[in-house]
Backbone as JSON, one array per atom type, in Angstrom:
{
  "sequence": "XXXXXXXXXXXXXXXXXXXXXXXXXXXXXXXXXXXXXXXXXXXXXXXXXXXXXXXXXXXXXXXXXXXXXXXXXXXXXXXXXXXXXXXXXXXXXXXXXXXXXXXXXXXXXXXXXXXXXXXXXXXXXXXXXXXXXXXXXXXXXXXXXXXXXXXXXXXXXXXXXXXXXXXXXXXXXXXXXXXXXXXXXXXXXXXXXXXXXXXXXXXXXXXXXXXXXXXXXXXXXXXXXXXXXXXXXXXXXXXXX",
  "N": [[36.41, -2.0, 51.72], [35.02, -4.39, 52.19], [36.34, -5.14, 54.54], [35.55, -3.13, 56.25], [32.75, -3.68, 56.55], [33.02, -6.18, 57.75], [34.15, -5.56, 60.18], [32.07, -4.18, 61.39], [30.22, -6.25, 61.75], [31.63, -7.9, 63.56], [31.84, -6.21, 65.85], [29.1, -6.01, 66.56], [28.6, -8.65, 67.29], [30.42, -8.96, 69.39], [29.3, -7.16, 71.23], [27.0, -8.44, 71.88], [24.7, -8.01, 70.45], [22.67, -9.66, 69.03], [20.26, -9.69, 67.6], [20.38, -7.31, 66.11], [22.57, -7.96, 64.65], [21.63, -10.03, 62.99], [19.69, -8.6, 61.52], [21.37, -6.81, 60.28], [22.95, -8.54, 58.78], [21.02, -9.59, 57.1], [20.32, -7.28, 55.68], [22.73, -6.81, 54.39], [22.85, -9.05, 52.75], [20.63, -8.52, 51.18], [21.44, -6.2, 49.86], [23.49, -7.28, 48.28], [22.0, -9.02, 46.64], [20.36, -7.14, 45.32], [22.35, -5.76, 43.93], [23.26, -7.76, 42.21], [20.95, -8.18, 40.65], [20.72, -5.67, 39.44], [23.07, -5.69, 37.92], [22.44, -7.85, 36.21], [20.26, -6.71, 34.84], [21.48, -4.61, 33.53], [23.14, -6.03, 31.85], [21.23, -7.32, 30.32], [20.06, -5.12, 29.05], [22.26, -4.31, 27.49], [22.55, -6.55, 25.84], [20.11, -6.45, 24.49], [20.38, -4.06, 23.17], [22.47, -4.71, 21.42], [21.25, -6.69, 19.9], [19.19, -5.22, 18.66], [20.71, -3.43, 17.17], [22.01, -5.24, 15.41], [19.76, -6.24, 14.12], [18.78, -3.93, 12.88], [20.95, -3.48, 11.15], [20.82, -5.74, 9.45], [18.27, -5.49, 8.34], [18.6, -3.06, 7.01], [20.37, -3.89, 5.05], [18.71, -5.69, 3.69], [16.8, -3.89, 2.79], [18.33, -2.46, 0.91], [18.81, -4.55, -0.91], [16.17, -5.09, -1.76], [15.61, -2.74, -3.13], [17.43, -2.99, -5.19], [16.43, -5.29, -6.44], [14.02, -4.17, -7.3], [14.93, -2.29, -9.15], [16.0, -3.95, -11.14], [13.64, -5.2, -11.93], [12.04, -3.08, -12.81], [13.47, -2.37, -15.05], [13.09, -4.65, -16.59], [10.31, -4.6, -16.93], [10.09, -2.26, -18.42], [11.32, -3.07, -20.79], [9.58, -5.12, -21.55], [7.37, -3.58, -22.11], [8.22, -2.24, -24.38], [8.32, -4.47, -26.07], [5.6, -5.1, -26.1], [4.59, -2.97, -27.49], [5.89, -3.35, -29.89], [4.67, -5.77, -30.71], [2.06, -4.87, -31.21], [2.43, -3.02, -33.26], [3.64, -4.52, -35.36], [1.67, -6.44, -35.82], [-0.42, -4.8, -36.67], [0.22, -3.7, -39.04], [1.58, -3.89, -42.41], [4.52, -5.35, -43.74], [5.64, -3.83, -45.73], [5.17, -1.28, -45.02], [7.23, -0.32, -43.51], [10.62, 0.85, -43.07], [13.75, -0.92, -43.46], [15.36, -0.52, -41.2], [13.48, 0.42, -39.32], [11.73, -1.77, -39.0], [13.54, -3.63, -38.16], [14.21, -2.66, -35.64], [11.84, -3.07, -34.16], [11.6, -5.85, -34.28], [13.91, -6.59, -32.9], [13.21, -5.78, -30.33], [11.21, -7.58, -29.8], [12.64, -10.01, -29.69], [14.19, -9.82, -27.48], [14.92, -10.9, -24.28], [14.9, -11.11, -20.67], [16.76, -11.8, -17.73], [16.28, -12.52, -14.25], [17.86, -11.81, -11.3], [17.63, -12.19, -8.11], [18.7, -10.3, -5.28], [20.04, -11.49, -2.4], [21.51, -11.14, -0.1], [21.03, -9.85, 2.43], [18.8, -11.29, 3.4], [19.85, -13.85, 3.64], [21.72, -13.42, 5.69], [19.89, -12.89, 7.72], [18.65, -15.41, 7.91], [20.79, -16.96, 8.77], [20.95, -16.11, 11.34], [18.84, -17.3, 12.53], [16.39, -16.32, 11.65], [15.49, -14.29, 13.33], [13.51, -11.68, 14.35], [12.09, -8.59, 15.48], [9.5, -8.2, 14.76], [6.97, -10.42, 14.09], [5.23, -10.44, 11.95], [6.61, -9.07, 9.92], [8.77, -10.81, 9.56], [7.35, -12.99, 8.51], [6.4, -11.9, 6.09], [8.83, -11.43, 4.75], [9.73, -14.05, 4.46], [7.72, -15.05, 2.77], [8.2, -13.49, 0.53], [10.91, -14.1, -0.28], [11.0, -16.91, -0.31], [8.93, -17.72, -1.89], [7.55, -15.8, -3.69], [9.74, -14.66, -5.11], [10.75, -16.98, -6.39], [8.59, -17.54, -7.98], [8.41, -15.34, -9.79], [10.86, -15.59, -11.02], [10.39, -17.93, -12.4], [8.62, -17.02, -14.31], [10.34, -15.39, -15.82], [11.98, -17.38, -16.82], [10.24, -18.78, -18.38], [9.76, -16.99, -20.48], [12.31, -16.93, -21.62], [12.53, -19.64, -22.35], [10.52, -19.73, -24.29], [11.63, -18.06, -26.17], [13.98, -19.52, -26.85], [12.9, -21.87, -27.89], [10.75, -21.25, -29.64], [11.16, -18.74, -31.07], [13.65, -19.28, -32.09], [13.15, -20.93, -34.2], [12.35, -19.15, -36.14], [14.64, -17.59, -36.35], [16.45, -19.4, -37.43], [15.76, -19.67, -40.04], [17.11, -18.1, -41.81], [16.51, -15.39, -42.22], [17.84, -13.26, -41.08], [20.77, -11.21, -40.97], [22.1, -10.29, -38.76], [21.52, -10.01, -35.28], [21.18, -7.87, -32.76], [20.51, -7.69, -29.45], [17.81, -5.77, -28.28], [18.54, -3.6, -29.74], [19.04, -3.53, -32.71], [18.06, -5.18, -35.73], [19.35, -6.73, -38.61], [18.56, -7.6, -41.96], [18.63, -10.33, -44.33], [17.22, -9.98, -46.63], [14.89, -7.44, -47.61], [11.76, -5.78, -48.16], [10.38, -8.9, -46.84], [8.05, -11.13, -47.43], [7.78, -13.78, -46.45], [9.18, -13.67, -44.07], [7.53, -11.84, -42.68], [5.17, -13.4, -42.44], [6.06, -15.53, -40.88], [6.78, -14.21, -38.54], [4.29, -13.17, -37.66], [2.85, -15.45, -37.21], [4.33, -16.5, -35.12], [3.84, -14.53, -33.19], [1.28, -15.06, -32.37], [1.37, -17.01, -30.34], [3.33, -15.9, -28.76], [2.26, -13.49, -27.88], [0.37, -14.12, -25.9], [2.04, -15.38, -23.98], [3.64, -13.21, -23.37], [1.76, -11.43, -22.22], [0.96, -12.83, -19.88], [3.4, -12.89, -18.56], [3.87, -10.16, -18.12], [1.78, -9.6, -16.28], [2.63, -11.13, -14.15], [5.03, -9.86, -13.52], [4.19, -7.29, -12.79], [2.59, -7.89, -10.57], [4.54, -8.9, -8.83], [6.1, -6.63, -8.56], [4.35, -4.93, -7.03], [4.31, -6.37, -4.67], [6.93, -6.24, -3.94], [7.24, -3.47, -3.49], [5.46, -3.04, -1.38], [6.63, -4.66, 0.65], [9.09, -3.38, 0.87], [8.29, -0.94, 1.94], [7.37, -1.76, 4.45], [9.74, -2.72, 5.58], [11.25, -0.36, 5.71], [9.73, 1.04, 7.64], [10.15, -0.61, 9.88], [12.95, -0.29, 10.23], [13.02, 2.39, 10.89], [11.64, 2.33, 13.33], [13.45, 0.9, 14.88], [15.44, 2.71, 15.04], [14.61, 4.65, 16.74]],
  "CA": [[34.98, -1.96, 51.94], [34.67, -5.62, 52.86], [36.87, -5.09, 55.87], [34.66, -2.21, 57.0], [31.54, -4.41, 56.95], [33.38, -7.25, 58.65], [34.36, -4.95, 61.48], [30.75, -3.89, 62.0], [29.64, -7.51, 62.21], [32.39, -8.35, 64.73], [31.42, -5.36, 66.97], [27.76, -6.37, 66.94], [28.64, -9.94, 67.99], [31.11, -8.76, 70.66], [28.42, -6.47, 72.16], [25.9, -9.3, 72.12], [23.52, -7.53, 69.72], [22.41, -10.74, 68.02], [19.15, -9.36, 66.7], [20.89, -6.3, 65.21], [23.52, -8.65, 63.76], [20.87, -10.72, 61.98], [19.16, -7.62, 60.63], [22.47, -6.28, 59.48], [23.33, -9.58, 57.79], [19.94, -9.67, 56.12], [20.46, -6.09, 54.85], [23.89, -7.03, 53.57], [22.49, -10.0, 51.68], [19.71, -7.82, 50.3], [22.25, -5.32, 48.99], [24.18, -8.13, 47.28], [20.98, -9.45, 45.69], [20.03, -6.01, 44.48], [23.5, -5.5, 43.04], [23.26, -8.81, 41.18], [19.81, -7.89, 39.81], [21.09, -4.5, 38.67], [24.07, -6.16, 36.93], [21.72, -8.64, 35.16], [19.45, -5.84, 34.03], [22.39, -3.87, 32.63], [23.58, -7.0, 30.82], [20.08, -7.51, 29.41], [19.99, -3.9, 28.23], [23.35, -4.35, 26.5], [22.23, -7.58, 24.83], [18.98, -5.97, 23.7], [20.96, -3.01, 22.31], [23.25, -5.35, 20.39], [20.31, -7.37, 19.0], [18.52, -4.19, 17.87], [21.72, -2.91, 16.21], [22.16, -6.21, 14.34], [18.49, -6.29, 13.31], [18.79, -2.76, 12.0], [21.92, -3.68, 10.1], [20.32, -6.74, 8.51], [17.09, -4.89, 7.6], [19.13, -2.07, 6.07], [20.86, -4.63, 3.91], [17.54, -6.22, 2.96], [16.24, -2.71, 2.1], [19.2, -2.23, -0.26], [18.58, -5.65, -1.82], [14.86, -4.93, -2.36], [15.71, -1.66, -4.12], [18.15, -3.53, -6.33], [15.46, -6.13, -7.12], [13.1, -3.29, -7.94], [15.59, -1.71, -10.33], [16.02, -5.01, -12.17], [12.27, -5.45, -12.39], [11.59, -1.93, -13.62], [14.16, -2.46, -16.33], [12.4, -5.71, -17.33], [8.97, -4.11, -17.35], [10.28, -1.32, -19.54], [11.65, -3.84, -22.03], [8.34, -5.8, -21.93], [6.51, -2.53, -22.7], [8.72, -2.08, -25.75], [7.88, -5.65, -26.76], [4.11, -4.99, -26.3], [4.42, -1.93, -28.56], [6.29, -4.01, -31.15], [3.62, -6.71, -31.08], [0.91, -4.12, -31.74], [2.87, -2.37, -34.52], [3.87, -5.54, -36.4], [0.39, -7.06, -36.11], [-1.37, -3.84, -37.21], [0.73, -3.12, -40.31], [2.24, -4.84, -43.33], [5.98, -5.14, -43.71], [6.01, -2.81, -46.69], [4.99, 0.05, -44.39], [8.41, 0.01, -42.7], [12.02, 0.73, -43.6], [14.43, -2.08, -42.87], [15.77, -0.17, -39.85], [12.3, 0.52, -38.4], [11.23, -3.12, -38.76], [14.56, -4.32, -37.38], [14.14, -2.23, -34.23], [10.71, -3.76, -33.5], [11.92, -7.28, -34.15], [14.91, -6.71, -31.84], [12.5, -5.69, -29.04], [10.48, -8.87, -29.6], [13.55, -11.08, -29.42], [15.01, -9.54, -26.27], [14.4, -11.38, -23.05], [15.68, -10.74, -19.55], [16.89, -12.71, -16.58], [16.11, -11.85, -13.0], [18.74, -12.41, -10.31], [17.35, -11.53, -6.87], [19.82, -10.04, -4.39], [19.53, -12.1, -1.17], [22.52, -11.09, 0.93], [20.44, -9.54, 3.73], [17.97, -12.42, 3.86], [20.75, -14.94, 4.06], [22.21, -13.04, 7.01], [18.81, -13.09, 8.65], [18.48, -16.83, 8.1], [21.94, -17.47, 9.55], [20.67, -15.7, 12.7], [17.6, -17.95, 12.97], [15.23, -15.5, 11.25], [15.05, -13.55, 14.52], [13.13, -10.28, 14.13], [11.15, -8.07, 16.5], [8.12, -8.29, 14.22], [6.62, -11.7, 13.46], [4.57, -10.17, 10.69], [7.66, -8.76, 8.92], [9.45, -12.08, 9.27], [6.45, -13.78, 7.62], [6.4, -11.21, 4.78], [10.13, -11.69, 4.14], [9.74, -15.45, 4.08], [6.82, -15.15, 1.6], [8.83, -12.86, -0.63], [12.12, -14.76, -0.76], [10.85, -18.35, -0.47], [7.84, -18.04, -2.8], [7.33, -14.79, -4.7], [10.92, -14.56, -5.95], [10.82, -18.14, -7.24], [7.53, -17.47, -8.97], [8.73, -14.41, -10.83], [11.94, -16.2, -11.76], [9.8, -18.87, -13.3], [8.08, -16.24, -15.44], [11.44, -15.01, -16.67], [12.5, -18.58, -17.49], [9.23, -19.11, -19.43], [10.07, -16.1, -21.6], [13.57, -17.43, -22.19], [12.24, -20.87, -23.0], [9.76, -19.45, -25.5], [12.59, -17.56, -27.14], [14.88, -20.58, -27.32], [12.16, -22.95, -28.59], [9.88, -20.77, -30.75], [11.77, -17.72, -31.87], [14.79, -19.85, -32.81], [12.66, -21.49, -35.48], [12.4, -18.08, -37.11], [16.04, -17.19, -36.53], [17.2, -20.4, -38.19], [15.3, -19.68, -41.42], [17.98, -17.29, -42.63], [16.0, -14.08, -42.45], [18.62, -12.22, -40.44], [22.25, -11.19, -41.0], [22.64, -10.06, -37.4], [20.52, -9.58, -34.29], [21.75, -7.3, -31.52], [19.38, -7.58, -28.57], [17.26, -4.43, -27.85], [19.16, -2.5, -30.51], [18.69, -3.54, -34.13], [18.17, -6.42, -36.53], [19.54, -6.52, -40.04], [17.91, -8.71, -42.66], [19.27, -10.8, -45.57], [16.5, -9.28, -47.69], [13.81, -6.68, -47.03], [10.84, -6.53, -47.31], [10.31, -10.3, -47.12], [6.72, -11.64, -47.03], [7.92, -15.02, -45.61], [9.55, -13.21, -42.71], [6.33, -11.27, -42.04], [4.27, -14.47, -42.14], [6.63, -16.31, -39.79], [6.69, -13.42, -37.32], [2.88, -13.02, -37.21], [2.47, -16.74, -36.63], [5.02, -16.6, -33.87], [3.24, -13.62, -32.25], [0.0, -15.6, -31.82], [1.75, -17.63, -29.07], [4.19, -14.96, -27.97], [1.44, -12.44, -27.3], [-0.2, -14.64, -24.64], [3.12, -15.53, -23.03], [4.03, -11.83, -22.95], [0.69, -10.91, -21.37], [1.05, -13.49, -18.58], [4.62, -12.48, -17.89], [3.68, -8.8, -17.59], [0.95, -9.68, -15.09], [3.47, -11.64, -13.08], [6.02, -8.82, -13.16], [3.46, -6.23, -12.09], [2.23, -8.41, -9.28], [5.78, -9.0, -8.04], [6.47, -5.22, -8.3], [3.53, -4.45, -5.97], [4.73, -7.02, -3.46], [8.26, -5.67, -3.59], [7.02, -2.13, -2.98], [4.84, -3.16, -0.01], [7.62, -5.19, 1.6], [10.09, -2.34, 1.07], [7.64, 0.0, 2.8], [7.35, -2.35, 5.78], [11.12, -2.75, 6.06], [11.58, 1.01, 6.07], [9.07, 1.36, 8.93], [10.85, -1.38, 10.93], [14.23, 0.36, 10.43], [12.77, 3.66, 11.59], [11.31, 1.98, 14.7], [14.68, 0.49, 15.54], [16.31, 3.92, 15.17], [14.03, 5.51, 17.84]],
  "C": [[34.54, -3.2, 52.68], [35.15, -5.68, 54.32], [36.04, -4.23, 56.81], [33.38, -2.94, 57.46], [31.85, -5.54, 57.96], [33.59, -6.72, 60.06], [33.05, -4.62, 62.17], [30.16, -5.17, 62.51], [30.3, -7.98, 63.47], [31.94, -7.55, 65.98], [30.02, -5.72, 67.48], [27.75, -7.7, 67.71], [29.33, -9.75, 69.35], [30.2, -8.05, 71.67], [27.14, -7.25, 72.41], [24.62, -8.87, 71.44], [23.14, -8.5, 68.58], [21.32, -10.32, 67.06], [19.58, -8.29, 65.68], [21.84, -6.98, 64.19], [22.75, -9.31, 62.6], [20.21, -9.72, 60.97], [20.19, -7.0, 59.71], [22.88, -7.28, 58.39], [22.31, -9.68, 56.68], [20.05, -8.44, 55.16], [21.65, -6.22, 53.9], [23.63, -7.97, 52.4], [21.57, -9.35, 50.66], [20.46, -6.92, 49.34], [22.95, -6.11, 47.87], [23.22, -8.58, 46.19], [20.58, -8.33, 44.72], [21.13, -5.66, 43.51], [23.57, -6.5, 41.93], [22.12, -8.52, 40.12], [20.1, -6.7, 38.89], [22.08, -4.87, 37.56], [23.4, -6.95, 35.83], [20.93, -7.79, 34.26], [20.31, -5.05, 33.06], [22.84, -4.77, 31.52], [22.46, -7.17, 29.8], [19.91, -6.31, 28.51], [21.03, -3.91, 27.13], [23.05, -5.37, 25.44], [21.11, -7.12, 23.92], [19.47, -4.9, 22.7], [21.7, -3.63, 21.13], [22.29, -6.03, 19.37], [19.58, -6.38, 18.1], [19.47, -3.63, 16.8], [21.91, -3.92, 15.09], [20.91, -6.31, 13.49], [18.41, -5.12, 12.38], [19.76, -2.9, 10.85], [21.42, -4.65, 9.01], [19.13, -6.16, 7.69], [17.53, -3.8, 6.63], [19.72, -2.72, 4.84], [19.74, -5.21, 3.05], [16.91, -5.07, 2.17], [17.0, -2.44, 0.79], [18.92, -3.26, -1.32], [17.22, -5.5, -2.5], [14.85, -3.79, -3.39], [16.43, -2.17, -5.35], [17.24, -4.47, -7.15], [14.49, -5.26, -7.93], [13.68, -2.66, -9.18], [15.65, -2.7, -11.45], [14.62, -5.17, -12.79], [11.77, -4.32, -13.25], [12.22, -1.95, -15.02], [13.45, -3.5, -17.24], [11.06, -5.29, -17.8], [9.09, -3.14, -18.47], [10.53, -2.0, -20.83], [10.4, -4.57, -22.49], [7.35, -4.79, -22.57], [6.92, -2.27, -24.14], [8.27, -3.26, -26.63], [6.4, -5.59, -27.07], [3.85, -4.03, -27.46], [4.82, -2.55, -29.93], [5.28, -5.0, -31.64], [2.49, -5.97, -31.8], [1.25, -3.59, -33.11], [2.96, -3.41, -35.66], [2.56, -6.19, -36.8], [-0.59, -6.11, -36.87], [-0.94, -3.29, -38.58], [1.29, -4.24, -41.21], [3.71, -4.42, -43.43], [6.4, -4.04, -44.68], [5.85, -1.39, -46.15], [6.24, 0.53, -43.68], [9.68, 0.13, -43.57], [12.65, -0.47, -42.93], [14.86, -1.75, -41.4], [14.61, -0.12, -38.85], [11.82, -0.91, -38.04], [12.26, -3.89, -37.86], [14.52, -3.95, -35.9], [13.0, -2.93, -33.5], [10.99, -5.24, -33.31], [12.92, -7.47, -33.04], [14.22, -6.67, -30.43], [11.72, -6.96, -28.74], [11.46, -9.97, -29.12], [14.52, -10.82, -28.26], [14.3, -10.06, -25.07], [15.34, -11.1, -21.9], [15.79, -11.85, -18.56], [16.81, -11.88, -15.31], [16.96, -12.57, -11.95], [18.49, -11.67, -8.99], [18.57, -11.39, -5.99], [19.35, -10.46, -2.98], [20.53, -12.03, -0.01], [21.93, -10.87, 2.32], [19.58, -10.68, 4.24], [18.76, -13.61, 4.3], [21.35, -14.71, 5.4], [21.16, -13.29, 8.08], [18.58, -14.58, 8.93], [19.58, -17.44, 8.96], [21.78, -17.09, 11.04], [19.33, -16.26, 13.25], [16.33, -17.2, 12.64], [14.61, -14.75, 12.4], [14.77, -12.1, 14.19], [12.14, -9.86, 15.23], [9.69, -8.25, 16.06], [7.91, -9.63, 13.55], [5.99, -11.5, 12.1], [5.59, -9.86, 9.58], [8.44, -10.04, 8.61], [8.65, -12.98, 8.3], [6.47, -13.21, 6.18], [7.69, -11.47, 4.04], [10.21, -13.13, 3.64], [8.91, -15.66, 2.82], [7.5, -14.59, 0.36], [9.96, -13.71, -1.16], [11.92, -16.26, -1.05], [9.75, -18.71, -1.49], [7.75, -17.07, -4.01], [8.52, -14.66, -5.69], [11.04, -15.76, -6.92], [9.78, -18.09, -8.36], [7.84, -16.54, -10.12], [9.94, -14.89, -11.66], [11.42, -17.22, -12.77], [9.18, -18.2, -14.51], [9.2, -15.79, -16.39], [11.94, -16.24, -17.44], [11.54, -18.97, -18.57], [9.45, -18.27, -20.66], [11.3, -16.62, -22.34], [13.32, -18.73, -22.95], [11.47, -20.68, -24.32], [10.69, -18.91, -26.57], [13.45, -18.69, -27.74], [14.17, -21.6, -28.21], [11.42, -22.44, -29.82], [10.59, -19.76, -31.65], [12.97, -18.28, -32.67], [14.39, -20.44, -34.15], [12.64, -20.4, -36.57], [13.86, -17.66, -37.4], [16.81, -18.11, -37.42], [16.74, -20.44, -39.67], [16.1, -18.76, -42.36], [17.44, -15.91, -43.0], [16.94, -12.93, -42.03], [20.13, -12.39, -40.75], [22.77, -11.08, -39.62], [21.48, -9.59, -36.55], [21.24, -9.17, -33.06], [20.6, -6.96, -30.58], [19.08, -6.13, -28.16], [17.85, -3.27, -28.64], [18.62, -2.51, -31.97], [18.82, -4.93, -34.7], [18.43, -6.07, -37.97], [19.1, -7.79, -40.8], [18.7, -9.06, -43.93], [18.52, -10.18, -46.77], [15.3, -8.56, -47.05], [13.15, -5.84, -48.11], [10.74, -7.99, -47.76], [8.97, -10.83, -46.63], [6.79, -12.92, -46.17], [8.35, -14.69, -44.18], [8.31, -12.66, -41.98], [5.38, -12.39, -41.58], [4.77, -15.26, -40.94], [6.54, -15.54, -38.48], [5.25, -13.38, -36.79], [2.38, -14.35, -36.66], [3.09, -16.95, -35.24], [4.32, -15.72, -32.81], [1.9, -14.13, -31.71], [0.28, -16.27, -30.46], [2.44, -16.68, -28.16], [3.33, -13.93, -27.25], [0.84, -12.87, -25.97], [0.86, -14.8, -23.59], [3.57, -14.15, -22.46], [3.02, -11.27, -21.96], [0.8, -11.49, -19.94], [2.28, -13.05, -17.82], [4.48, -11.06, -17.34], [2.77, -8.77, -16.34], [1.76, -10.15, -13.89], [4.45, -10.59, -12.63], [5.36, -7.73, -12.37], [3.07, -6.63, -10.67], [3.45, -8.46, -8.33], [6.24, -7.57, -7.64], [5.7, -4.68, -7.12], [3.94, -5.06, -4.66], [6.05, -6.5, -2.97], [8.1, -4.31, -2.95], [6.42, -2.16, -1.56], [5.83, -3.63, 0.99], [8.65, -4.12, 1.88], [9.56, -1.26, 2.02], [7.69, -0.49, 4.27], [8.75, -2.42, 6.4], [11.59, -1.35, 6.5], [10.98, 1.42, 7.41], [9.8, 0.68, 10.07], [12.25, -0.74, 11.27], [14.07, 1.65, 11.23], [12.4, 3.41, 13.04], [12.53, 1.62, 15.5], [15.63, 1.67, 15.79], [15.85, 4.8, 16.31], [14.35, 4.94, 19.21]]
}
């Protein structure tokens, strides 16, 4: 092909067609420039396709992580609801109204606390890629969730655990219990025991407020998780089109 064009240029020069030669040379240069531009555009298309594929992969991973966070949270909220019911029942009745097994079940629900371990695989991948996303708004929402909201709800879980370790242990160490299996059953050294009832109801004065604040925190985090999950799903759908 190059030899063909070279022959044309030589014939134009030999025939003295200087003006045609220059126009031909200009056209040849123009074709080369157009070819380079087309090649650059194709390369840009390929790079854009790769970036969109990686973004979709990362967001899909984040979507999975958010669902896992949600499952953990729903389990914790369910347990907190059991604790709320136990608070109401113990405060509204006297210990003689229960069998040992019934009272033990309520006490077990009070003394069960949860830990929250957010799944951050997808967000860590996104950070390693410079937090690059097509949507600035989604990037901001993800940063808010993982860098602030997750830490705040973890603090609520830690507060519950601290209350258990510091306050409930004072009751546990008084010898009221033979065995405590979390969220299942408590067995007592003696039952009914008025001293146990008094200690529990005094403990519930503080516990009730801690429990209420924790539930508000969990519900708030749940709504943020659901909204973010919805936005991530929309972004994945856009990248698929």
